[in-house]
């Protein structure tokens, strides 16, 4: 099984900057760096869209993703609290002293 190579965020940024500022074509830069041309193109488009925050690194999230994860956790907690309250309402609405069959 072939292992996937992992490139550092510094390498990606330098590769993109080199492809932007060099007289060589992006294909030549990719060949020189030992990466595939489509991968370099993917890095370039991501860098153009997100700027310096394009490659946050392993385990580091950009601000948008951090906010998303925080909201996901908060939603999960609220759903759990709602479910507990539903169960409590069900328990307390059926008191043993009341007869609902009459």
PDB file of N, CA, C and O in Angstrom, residues 7 12 15-16 19 25-31 34-47 55:
ATOM      1  N   UNK A   7       2.890  17.225   3.338  1.00  0.00           N
ATOM      2  CA  UNK A   7       3.752  18.381   3.143  1.00  0.00           C
ATOM      3  C   UNK A   7       3.451  19.423   4.219  1.00  0.00           C
ATOM      4  O   UNK A   7       2.291  19.644   4.579  1.00  0.00           O
ATOM      5  N   UNK A  12       4.226  24.229   1.376  1.00  0.00           N
ATOM      6  CA  UNK A  12       3.133  24.574   0.465  1.00  0.00           C
ATOM      7  C   UNK A  12       3.164  26.056   0.110  1.00  0.00           C
ATOM      8  O   UNK A  12       3.041  26.428  -1.062  1.00  0.00           O
ATOM      9  N   UNK A  15       6.096  26.791  -2.148  1.00  0.00           N
ATOM     10  CA  UNK A  15       5.863  26.247  -3.488  1.00  0.00           C
ATOM     11  C   UNK A  15       4.920  27.161  -4.275  1.00  0.00           C
ATOM     12  O   UNK A  15       5.159  27.452  -5.457  1.00  0.00           O
ATOM     13  N   UNK A  16       3.876  27.636  -3.619  1.00  0.00           N
ATOM     14  CA  UNK A  16       2.927  28.529  -4.280  1.00  0.00           C
ATOM     15  C   UNK A  16       3.600  29.844  -4.647  1.00  0.00           C
ATOM     16  O   UNK A  16       3.458  30.343  -5.774  1.00  0.00           O
ATOM     17  N   UNK A  19       5.897  29.360  -7.548  1.00  0.00           N
ATOM     18  CA  UNK A  19       5.186  29.221  -8.823  1.00  0.00           C
ATOM     19  C   UNK A  19       4.616  30.560  -9.305  1.00  0.00           C
ATOM     20  O   UNK A  19       4.470  30.772 -10.501  1.00  0.00           O
ATOM     21  N   UNK A  25       7.240  27.638 -15.619  1.00  0.00           N
ATOM     22  CA  UNK A  25       5.809  27.332 -15.574  1.00  0.00           C
ATOM     23  C   UNK A  25       5.499  26.548 -14.302  1.00  0.00           C
ATOM     24  O   UNK A  25       6.394  25.989 -13.656  1.00  0.00           O
ATOM     25  N   UNK A  26       4.220  26.491 -13.961  1.00  0.00           N
ATOM     26  CA  UNK A  26       3.803  25.758 -12.770  1.00  0.00           C
ATOM     27  C   UNK A  26       4.124  24.269 -12.912  1.00  0.00           C
ATOM     28  O   UNK A  26       4.482  23.614 -11.936  1.00  0.00           O
ATOM     29  N   UNK A  27       4.032  23.746 -14.131  1.00  0.00           N
ATOM     30  CA  UNK A  27       4.366  22.331 -14.354  1.00  0.00           C
ATOM     31  C   UNK A  27       5.840  22.074 -14.066  1.00  0.00           C
ATOM     32  O   UNK A  27       6.202  21.058 -13.476  1.00  0.00           O
ATOM     33  N   UNK A  28       6.700  22.995 -14.491  1.00  0.00           N
ATOM     34  CA  UNK A  28       8.138  22.841 -14.246  1.00  0.00           C
ATOM     35  C   UNK A  28       8.445  22.942 -12.756  1.00  0.00           C
ATOM     36  O   UNK A  28       9.255  22.167 -12.232  1.00  0.00           O
ATOM     37  N   UNK A  29       7.795  23.859 -12.078  1.00  0.00           N
ATOM     38  CA  UNK A  29       7.992  24.007 -10.629  1.00  0.00           C
ATOM     39  C   UNK A  29       7.559  22.733  -9.918  1.00  0.00           C
ATOM     40  O   UNK A  29       8.264  22.227  -9.046  1.00  0.00           O
ATOM     41  N   UNK A  30       6.403  22.205 -10.289  1.00  0.00           N
ATOM     42  CA  UNK A  30       5.905  20.977  -9.668  1.00  0.00           C
ATOM     43  C   UNK A  30       6.883  19.829  -9.884  1.00  0.00           C
ATOM     44  O   UNK A  30       7.183  19.069  -8.953  1.00  0.00           O
ATOM     45  N   UNK A  31       7.407  19.713 -11.092  1.00  0.00           N
ATOM     46  CA  UNK A  31       8.369  18.659 -11.390  1.00  0.00           C
ATOM     47  C   UNK A  31       9.642  18.837 -10.567  1.00  0.00           C
ATOM     48  O   UNK A  31      10.170  17.865 -10.010  1.00  0.00           O
ATOM     49  N   UNK A  34       8.964  17.867  -6.987  1.00  0.00           N
ATOM     50  CA  UNK A  34       8.576  16.476  -6.770  1.00  0.00           C
ATOM     51  C   UNK A  34       7.122  16.317  -6.348  1.00  0.00           C
ATOM     52  O   UNK A  34       6.782  15.353  -5.663  1.00  0.00           O
ATOM     53  N   UNK A  35       6.282  17.268  -6.730  1.00  0.00           N
ATOM     54  CA  UNK A  35       4.855  17.160  -6.446  1.00  0.00           C
ATOM     55  C   UNK A  35       4.108  17.115  -7.773  1.00  0.00           C
ATOM     56  O   UNK A  35       4.639  17.523  -8.809  1.00  0.00           O
ATOM     57  N   UNK A  36       2.880  16.646  -7.723  1.00  0.00           N
ATOM     58  CA  UNK A  36       2.117  16.584  -8.965  1.00  0.00           C
ATOM     59  C   UNK A  36       1.612  17.977  -9.338  1.00  0.00           C
ATOM     60  O   UNK A  36       1.375  18.826  -8.469  1.00  0.00           O
ATOM     61  N   UNK A  37       1.441  18.182 -10.617  1.00  0.00           N
ATOM     62  CA  UNK A  37       0.951  19.475 -11.098  1.00  0.00           C
ATOM     63  C   UNK A  37      -0.450  19.787 -10.564  1.00  0.00           C
ATOM     64  O   UNK A  37      -0.701  20.905 -10.096  1.00  0.00           O
ATOM     65  N   UNK A  38      -1.393  18.812 -10.576  1.00  0.00           N
ATOM     66  CA  UNK A  38      -2.730  19.120 -10.024  1.00  0.00           C
ATOM     67  C   UNK A  38      -2.696  19.506  -8.540  1.00  0.00           C
ATOM     68  O   UNK A  38      -3.460  20.351  -8.094  1.00  0.00           O
ATOM     69  N   UNK A  39      -1.780  18.891  -7.784  1.00  0.00           N
ATOM     70  CA  UNK A  39      -1.660  19.224  -6.370  1.00  0.00           C
ATOM     71  C   UNK A  39      -1.171  20.660  -6.192  1.00  0.00           C
ATOM     72  O   UNK A  39      -1.704  21.410  -5.369  1.00  0.00           O
ATOM     73  N   UNK A  40      -0.189  21.057  -6.977  1.00  0.00           N
ATOM     74  CA  UNK A  40       0.303  22.433  -6.915  1.00  0.00           C
ATOM     75  C   UNK A  40      -0.804  23.412  -7.301  1.00  0.00           C
ATOM     76  O   UNK A  40      -0.958  24.458  -6.666  1.00  0.00           O
ATOM     77  N   UNK A  41      -1.591  23.066  -8.306  1.00  0.00           N
ATOM     78  CA  UNK A  41      -2.718  23.922  -8.707  1.00  0.00           C
ATOM     79  C   UNK A  41      -3.744  24.042  -7.577  1.00  0.00           C
ATOM     80  O   UNK A  41      -4.299  25.114  -7.334  1.00  0.00           O
ATOM     81  N   UNK A  42      -3.974  22.944  -6.880  1.00  0.00           N
ATOM     82  CA  UNK A  42      -4.909  22.956  -5.751  1.00  0.00           C
ATOM     83  C   UNK A  42      -4.394  23.877  -4.645  1.00  0.00           C
ATOM     84  O   UNK A  42      -5.157  24.665  -4.086  1.00  0.00           O
ATOM     85  N   UNK A  43      -3.099  23.791  -4.338  1.00  0.00           N
ATOM     86  CA  UNK A  43      -2.502  24.665  -3.332  1.00  0.00           C
ATOM     87  C   UNK A  43      -2.610  26.125  -3.752  1.00  0.00           C
ATOM     88  O   UNK A  43      -2.905  26.993  -2.935  1.00  0.00           O
ATOM     89  N   UNK A  44      -2.362  26.389  -5.046  1.00  0.00           N
ATOM     90  CA  UNK A  44      -2.418  27.765  -5.544  1.00  0.00           C
ATOM     91  C   UNK A  44      -3.818  28.351  -5.396  1.00  0.00           C
ATOM     92  O   UNK A  44      -3.982  29.483  -4.947  1.00  0.00           O
ATOM     93  N   UNK A  45      -4.826  27.579  -5.765  1.00  0.00           N
ATOM     94  CA  UNK A  45      -6.197  28.104  -5.671  1.00  0.00           C
ATOM     95  C   UNK A  45      -6.603  28.323  -4.218  1.00  0.00           C
ATOM     96  O   UNK A  45      -7.254  29.320  -3.893  1.00  0.00           O
ATOM     97  N   UNK A  46      -6.198  27.420  -3.340  1.00  0.00           N
ATOM     98  CA  UNK A  46      -6.515  27.577  -1.920  1.00  0.00           C
ATOM     99  C   UNK A  46      -5.809  28.810  -1.356  1.00  0.00           C
ATOM    100  O   UNK A  46      -6.395  29.573  -0.587  1.00  0.00           O
ATOM    101  N   UNK A  47      -4.571  29.012  -1.756  1.00  0.00           N
ATOM    102  CA  UNK A  47      -3.802  30.164  -1.289  1.00  0.00           C
ATOM    103  C   UNK A  47      -4.421  31.461  -1.808  1.00  0.00           C
ATOM    104  O   UNK A  47      -4.476  32.456  -1.088  1.00  0.00           O
ATOM    105  N   UNK A  55      -3.061  27.364   4.819  1.00  0.00           N
ATOM    106  CA  UNK A  55      -2.508  26.085   5.273  1.00  0.00           C
ATOM    107  C   UNK A  55      -2.225  26.167   6.775  1.00  0.00           C
ATOM    108  O   UNK A  55      -1.087  26.378   7.198  1.00  0.00           O
TER     109      UNK A  55
END
